[in-house]
Amino acid sequence: MKILVTGANGFVGKNLVSELRNRGYEELYLYDIDTDPSLLDSYTARCDFVFHLAGVNRPKDQKEFMEGNYGFTSELLTSLKKNHNTAPVLITSSVQATLDNPYGQSKKAGEELMFSYAQETGSRVYVFRLPNVFGKWCRPNYNSAVATFCHNIAHDLPITVNDPEVVMSLVYIDDVVGSFIGALNGEVLLSDRFCSVPTVHTVKLGTIVELLYTYKESRKTLTVPNMANSFEKALYSTFLSYLPEDGFSYPLQMHTDNRGSFTEIIRTAERGQFSVNIS
């Protein structure tokens, strides 16, 4: 299968491309902002599936929202029609498409363009309205509070929490990618035309920060997070990806006397401790 991925160098794109390769997909056409524009026509002529992940969410000028989220989508679909290619197209939108702001309006316009394209051409389209996405390789200090908090706490930098009671709806990047690859086989979770990721985590901002600080302190307390909780497991995995290289090793305390030594390695709330005893 020949797969076109726009926005291939972005947060979601990099994770998707990595997992596609892990699963044996080799013919990938990767398109991003620095790709030669002339290649788009060649890619749309040959592809069997399109992951349209390219978009704008932090422009210098608000008019770039519509240019990036609607304009390039129109260019992509026009190129597919020119090449008489009715390959399925998956596009990432946002839950903010329901809001009356420049970003939401541009995402809504992109959605409607996709649905019109499906009616006109008979192509299958998958429109994913995503909440906040978190996970490895997300750029800190950009548009993700989780990425910023993970990076700053891992590097001993300050963070700002304006309201810890704010409730966030989050999806983990591995779950997002899994849903996207499921769409390759037509397996999607649909609700009123829109596709969604099955697992959505609803968590207070303050809770996220508290957990991240416990992960930071785990190098001293030797306590393993609650791996039975899917959100905590995903958040811990995300935090580890932001650690500096020297943060992956840490000293252990050896207690010694005339009998030998005792060194604790890991401590868990549910399963006791792991240690080395030398007599």
Short mmCIF file of C-alpha atoms in Angstrom, two decimals:
data_model
loop_
_atom_site.label_atom_id
_atom_site.label_comp_id
_atom_site.label_asym_id
_atom_site.label_seq_id
_atom_site.Cartn_x
_atom_site.Cartn_y
_atom_site.Cartn_z
CA MET A 1 0.00 0.00 0.00
CA LYS A 2 1.31 3.45 -0.95
CA ILE A 3 0.51 5.94 1.80
CA LEU A 4 0.73 9.74 1.65
CA VAL A 5 1.27 11.54 4.96
CA THR A 6 1.05 15.34 5.03
CA GLY A 7 2.48 17.06 8.09
CA ALA A 8 4.86 14.10 8.33
CA ASN A 9 7.40 15.96 10.47
CA GLY A 10 4.89 17.18 13.04
CA PHE A 11 4.10 15.64 16.41
CA VAL A 12 1.31 13.33 15.19
CA GLY A 13 3.00 12.74 11.83
CA LYS A 14 6.28 11.53 13.31
CA ASN A 15 4.50 9.10 15.61
CA LEU A 16 2.30 7.80 12.79
CA VAL A 17 5.19 7.34 10.36
CA SER A 18 7.23 5.52 13.01
CA GLU A 19 4.41 3.09 13.76
CA LEU A 20 3.58 2.53 10.07
CA ARG A 21 7.19 1.51 9.53
CA ASN A 22 7.08 -0.69 12.64
CA ARG A 23 4.12 -2.51 11.06
CA GLY A 24 5.88 -3.06 7.75
CA TYR A 25 4.48 -0.26 5.59
CA GLU A 26 7.38 0.75 3.37
CA GLU A 27 6.01 2.90 0.54
CA LEU A 28 5.42 6.15 2.41
CA TYR A 29 5.19 9.52 0.66
CA LEU A 30 6.12 12.08 3.32
CA TYR A 31 5.06 15.67 2.73
CA ASP A 32 5.73 18.66 5.00
CA ILE A 33 6.18 22.41 4.85
CA ASP A 34 9.71 22.13 3.49
CA THR A 35 8.88 19.50 0.83
CA ASP A 36 9.15 20.47 -2.84
CA PRO A 37 5.53 21.46 -3.74
CA SER A 38 5.86 19.81 -7.13
CA LEU A 39 5.97 16.42 -5.41
CA LEU A 40 2.37 16.73 -4.19
CA ASP A 41 0.94 16.03 -7.64
CA SER A 42 3.19 13.00 -8.03
CA TYR A 43 2.22 11.64 -4.62
CA THR A 44 -1.53 12.12 -5.12
CA ALA A 45 -1.30 10.32 -8.46
CA ARG A 46 0.08 7.16 -6.87
CA CYS A 47 -1.13 6.94 -3.26
CA ASP A 48 -3.69 4.40 -2.01
CA PHE A 49 -4.47 6.20 1.26
CA VAL A 50 -3.97 9.75 2.55
CA PHE A 51 -3.28 10.81 6.13
CA HIS A 52 -3.80 14.58 5.99
CA LEU A 53 -2.23 15.81 9.24
CA ALA A 54 -0.79 19.14 8.06
CA GLY A 55 -2.29 22.21 9.67
CA VAL A 56 -1.66 25.52 11.41
CA ASN A 57 -2.27 26.13 15.11
CA ARG A 58 0.16 28.86 16.15
CA PRO A 59 0.45 31.36 13.27
CA LYS A 60 1.96 34.83 13.37
CA ASP A 61 -1.12 36.18 11.61
CA GLN A 62 -4.65 34.83 12.22
CA LYS A 63 -5.37 34.70 8.48
CA GLU A 64 -2.84 31.84 8.31
CA PHE A 65 -5.36 29.64 10.10
CA MET A 66 -7.63 29.58 7.05
CA GLU A 67 -4.72 29.43 4.61
CA GLY A 68 -3.20 26.40 6.34
CA ASN A 69 -6.23 24.50 7.62
CA TYR A 70 -8.56 25.16 4.69
CA GLY A 71 -6.37 26.35 1.84
CA PHE A 72 -3.90 23.47 1.78
CA THR A 73 -6.72 20.95 2.29
CA SER A 74 -8.36 22.38 -0.83
CA GLU A 75 -5.06 22.13 -2.71
CA LEU A 76 -4.62 18.49 -1.67
CA LEU A 77 -8.14 17.48 -2.70
CA THR A 78 -7.85 19.35 -6.00
CA SER A 79 -4.67 17.41 -6.75
CA LEU A 80 -6.40 14.10 -5.98
CA LYS A 81 -9.30 15.00 -8.28
CA LYS A 82 -6.92 16.06 -11.04
CA ASN A 83 -5.31 12.63 -10.89
CA HIS A 84 -8.70 10.85 -10.68
CA ASN A 85 -7.60 9.27 -7.43
CA THR A 86 -10.43 8.33 -5.08
CA ALA A 87 -8.19 6.94 -2.32
CA PRO A 88 -9.59 7.29 1.22
CA VAL A 89 -8.54 10.47 3.03
CA LEU A 90 -8.17 10.83 6.80
CA ILE A 91 -7.95 14.36 8.20
CA THR A 92 -7.22 15.58 11.71
CA SER A 93 -9.60 18.24 12.96
CA SER A 94 -10.21 19.53 16.47
CA VAL A 95 -13.01 19.68 19.02
CA GLN A 96 -12.52 23.44 18.70
CA ALA A 97 -14.24 23.25 15.31
CA THR A 98 -17.45 23.96 17.25
CA LEU A 99 -16.07 27.26 18.59
CA ASP A 100 -16.43 30.68 17.01
CA ASN A 101 -12.76 31.64 16.83
CA PRO A 102 -10.34 31.86 13.88
CA TYR A 103 -8.78 28.46 14.59
CA GLY A 104 -12.13 26.73 15.09
CA GLN A 105 -13.59 28.36 11.99
CA SER A 106 -10.67 27.17 9.86
CA LYS A 107 -11.00 23.62 11.18
CA LYS A 108 -14.76 23.65 10.56
CA ALA A 109 -14.19 24.87 7.00
CA GLY A 110 -11.72 22.05 6.42
CA GLU A 111 -14.23 19.50 7.72
CA GLU A 112 -17.02 20.71 5.45
CA LEU A 113 -14.65 20.70 2.49
CA MET A 114 -13.88 17.04 3.19
CA PHE A 115 -17.54 16.05 3.40
CA SER A 116 -18.31 17.89 0.17
CA TYR A 117 -15.38 16.14 -1.50
CA ALA A 118 -16.74 12.75 -0.39
CA GLN A 119 -20.15 13.52 -1.89
CA GLU A 120 -18.64 14.75 -5.13
CA THR A 121 -16.13 11.94 -5.70
CA GLY A 122 -17.48 8.98 -3.75
CA SER A 123 -14.22 8.76 -1.81
CA ARG A 124 -14.25 7.64 1.81
CA VAL A 125 -13.24 10.36 4.24
CA TYR A 126 -12.41 10.00 7.92
CA VAL A 127 -12.64 13.23 9.92
CA PHE A 128 -11.16 12.91 13.41
CA ARG A 129 -12.18 15.63 15.86
CA LEU A 130 -9.40 15.34 18.41
CA PRO A 131 -9.18 16.88 21.89
CA ASN A 132 -5.73 17.64 23.35
CA VAL A 133 -3.19 15.03 22.24
CA PHE A 134 -0.19 14.18 24.46
CA GLY A 135 2.77 11.87 24.13
CA LYS A 136 6.39 11.61 23.04
CA TRP A 137 7.90 14.10 20.55
CA CYS A 138 5.33 16.81 21.25
CA ARG A 139 6.99 20.22 21.16
CA PRO A 140 7.14 21.95 24.58
CA ASN A 141 6.33 25.63 25.09
CA TYR A 142 4.16 25.61 21.99
CA ASN A 143 0.54 24.50 22.23
CA SER A 144 0.53 21.56 24.66
CA ALA A 145 0.43 22.13 28.41
CA VAL A 146 1.37 18.48 29.06
CA ALA A 147 4.45 18.70 26.83
CA THR A 148 5.53 21.97 28.47
CA PHE A 149 5.05 20.62 31.99
CA CYS A 150 6.88 17.35 31.18
CA HIS A 151 9.83 19.19 29.64
CA ASN A 152 10.14 21.84 32.32
CA ILE A 153 9.76 19.50 35.29
CA ALA A 154 12.20 17.00 33.79
CA HIS A 155 14.75 19.80 33.31
CA ASP A 156 14.18 21.50 36.70
CA LEU A 157 12.52 24.53 35.11
CA PRO A 158 9.57 26.44 36.61
CA ILE A 159 6.00 25.97 35.41
CA THR A 160 2.91 28.17 35.70
CA VAL A 161 -0.51 26.74 36.59
CA ASN A 162 -3.20 29.42 36.49
CA ASP A 163 -6.07 27.18 37.59
CA PRO A 164 -5.38 23.62 38.82
CA GLU A 165 -9.13 22.86 38.77
CA VAL A 166 -9.35 23.16 34.98
CA VAL A 167 -10.48 19.82 33.54
CA MET A 168 -8.67 18.64 30.41
CA SER A 169 -9.83 16.07 27.87
CA LEU A 170 -6.80 14.21 26.56
CA VAL A 171 -6.00 11.43 24.12
CA TYR A 172 -2.67 9.58 24.13
CA ILE A 173 -0.67 9.61 20.91
CA ASP A 174 -0.36 5.81 20.78
CA ASP A 175 -4.15 5.50 20.95
CA VAL A 176 -4.53 8.14 18.24
CA VAL A 177 -2.08 6.37 15.94
CA GLY A 178 -3.79 3.05 16.61
CA SER A 179 -7.13 4.52 15.56
CA PHE A 180 -5.58 6.04 12.43
CA ILE A 181 -4.04 2.75 11.35
CA GLY A 182 -7.36 1.05 12.05
CA ALA A 183 -8.87 3.37 9.45
CA LEU A 184 -6.62 1.75 6.83
CA ASN A 185 -8.91 -1.28 7.21
CA GLY A 186 -12.07 0.80 7.51
CA GLU A 187 -12.25 0.22 11.26
CA VAL A 188 -13.25 3.49 12.92
CA LEU A 189 -15.42 4.68 15.80
CA LEU A 190 -18.06 6.93 14.22
CA SER A 191 -20.42 9.43 15.81
CA ASP A 192 -22.48 11.77 13.63
CA ARG A 193 -20.05 11.72 10.68
CA PHE A 194 -16.98 12.23 12.89
CA CYS A 195 -14.38 9.67 13.92
CA SER A 196 -12.98 9.57 17.43
CA VAL A 197 -10.36 7.83 19.54
CA PRO A 198 -12.02 5.29 21.88
CA THR A 199 -10.07 6.24 25.03
CA VAL A 200 -10.38 9.84 26.23
CA HIS A 201 -8.87 10.80 29.59
CA THR A 202 -10.59 13.52 31.63
CA VAL A 203 -8.15 14.87 34.22
CA LYS A 204 -7.70 18.03 36.26
CA LEU A 205 -4.68 20.13 35.38
CA GLY A 206 -3.54 20.11 39.00
CA THR A 207 -3.64 16.31 39.08
CA ILE A 208 -1.40 16.13 36.02
CA VAL A 209 1.15 18.44 37.63
CA GLU A 210 1.11 16.48 40.91
CA LEU A 211 1.72 13.23 39.05
CA LEU A 212 4.60 14.70 37.05
CA TYR A 213 6.33 15.90 40.20
CA THR A 214 6.00 12.41 41.72
CA TYR A 215 7.61 11.00 38.57
CA LYS A 216 10.44 13.48 38.98
CA GLU A 217 10.89 12.47 42.62
CA SER A 218 10.74 8.76 41.77
CA ARG A 219 14.49 8.91 41.15
CA LYS A 220 14.82 9.50 44.90
CA THR A 221 11.79 7.67 46.31
CA LEU A 222 12.30 4.69 43.94
CA THR A 223 8.50 4.44 43.66
CA VAL A 224 7.01 3.09 40.44
CA PRO A 225 3.82 4.83 39.23
CA ASN A 226 0.49 3.00 39.16
CA MET A 227 0.81 1.03 35.92
CA ALA A 228 -2.71 -0.36 36.34
CA ASN A 229 -4.10 3.10 35.55
CA SER A 230 -4.00 3.67 31.79
CA PHE A 231 -3.65 7.46 32.06
CA GLU A 232 -0.84 7.35 34.63
CA LYS A 233 0.99 4.75 32.54
CA ALA A 234 0.71 6.93 29.42
CA LEU A 235 1.69 10.11 31.28
CA TYR A 236 4.73 8.40 32.83
CA SER A 237 5.83 7.13 29.41
CA THR A 238 5.47 10.66 28.09
CA PHE A 239 7.47 12.15 30.97
CA LEU A 240 10.34 9.71 30.40
CA SER A 241 10.65 10.89 26.80
CA TYR A 242 11.50 14.41 28.03
CA LEU A 243 14.24 13.39 30.46
CA PRO A 244 17.75 14.61 29.67
CA GLU A 245 20.14 11.78 28.85
CA ASP A 246 21.77 11.84 32.28
CA GLY A 247 18.34 11.51 33.89
CA PHE A 248 17.98 7.86 33.00
CA SER A 249 20.50 6.72 35.59
CA TYR A 250 20.48 7.67 39.26
CA PRO A 251 22.33 6.60 42.42
CA LEU A 252 21.08 3.94 44.81
CA GLN A 253 21.81 3.88 48.53
CA MET A 254 23.61 0.81 49.85
CA HIS A 255 23.19 0.06 53.57
CA THR A 256 26.11 -1.97 54.93
CA ASP A 257 27.20 -3.53 58.23
CA ASN A 258 29.18 -6.60 59.34
CA ARG A 259 26.43 -8.87 57.95
CA GLY A 260 26.66 -7.55 54.35
CA SER A 261 24.59 -5.03 52.43
CA PHE A 262 21.02 -4.13 51.46
CA THR A 263 20.15 -2.00 48.42
CA GLU A 264 16.58 -1.08 47.48
CA ILE A 265 16.02 -0.70 43.72
CA ILE A 266 12.25 -0.30 43.15
CA ARG A 267 9.32 0.24 45.46
CA THR A 268 5.67 -0.29 44.44
CA ALA A 269 2.45 0.48 46.27
CA GLU A 270 0.81 -2.77 45.15
CA ARG A 271 3.59 -5.37 44.91
CA GLY A 272 6.22 -4.63 47.56
CA GLN A 273 9.85 -3.85 46.82
CA PHE A 274 12.71 -5.16 44.70
CA SER A 275 16.11 -5.16 46.37
CA VAL A 276 19.56 -6.75 46.41
CA ASN A 277 20.76 -8.38 49.62
CA ILE A 278 24.37 -9.52 49.95
CA SER A 279 25.30 -11.62 53.00
#
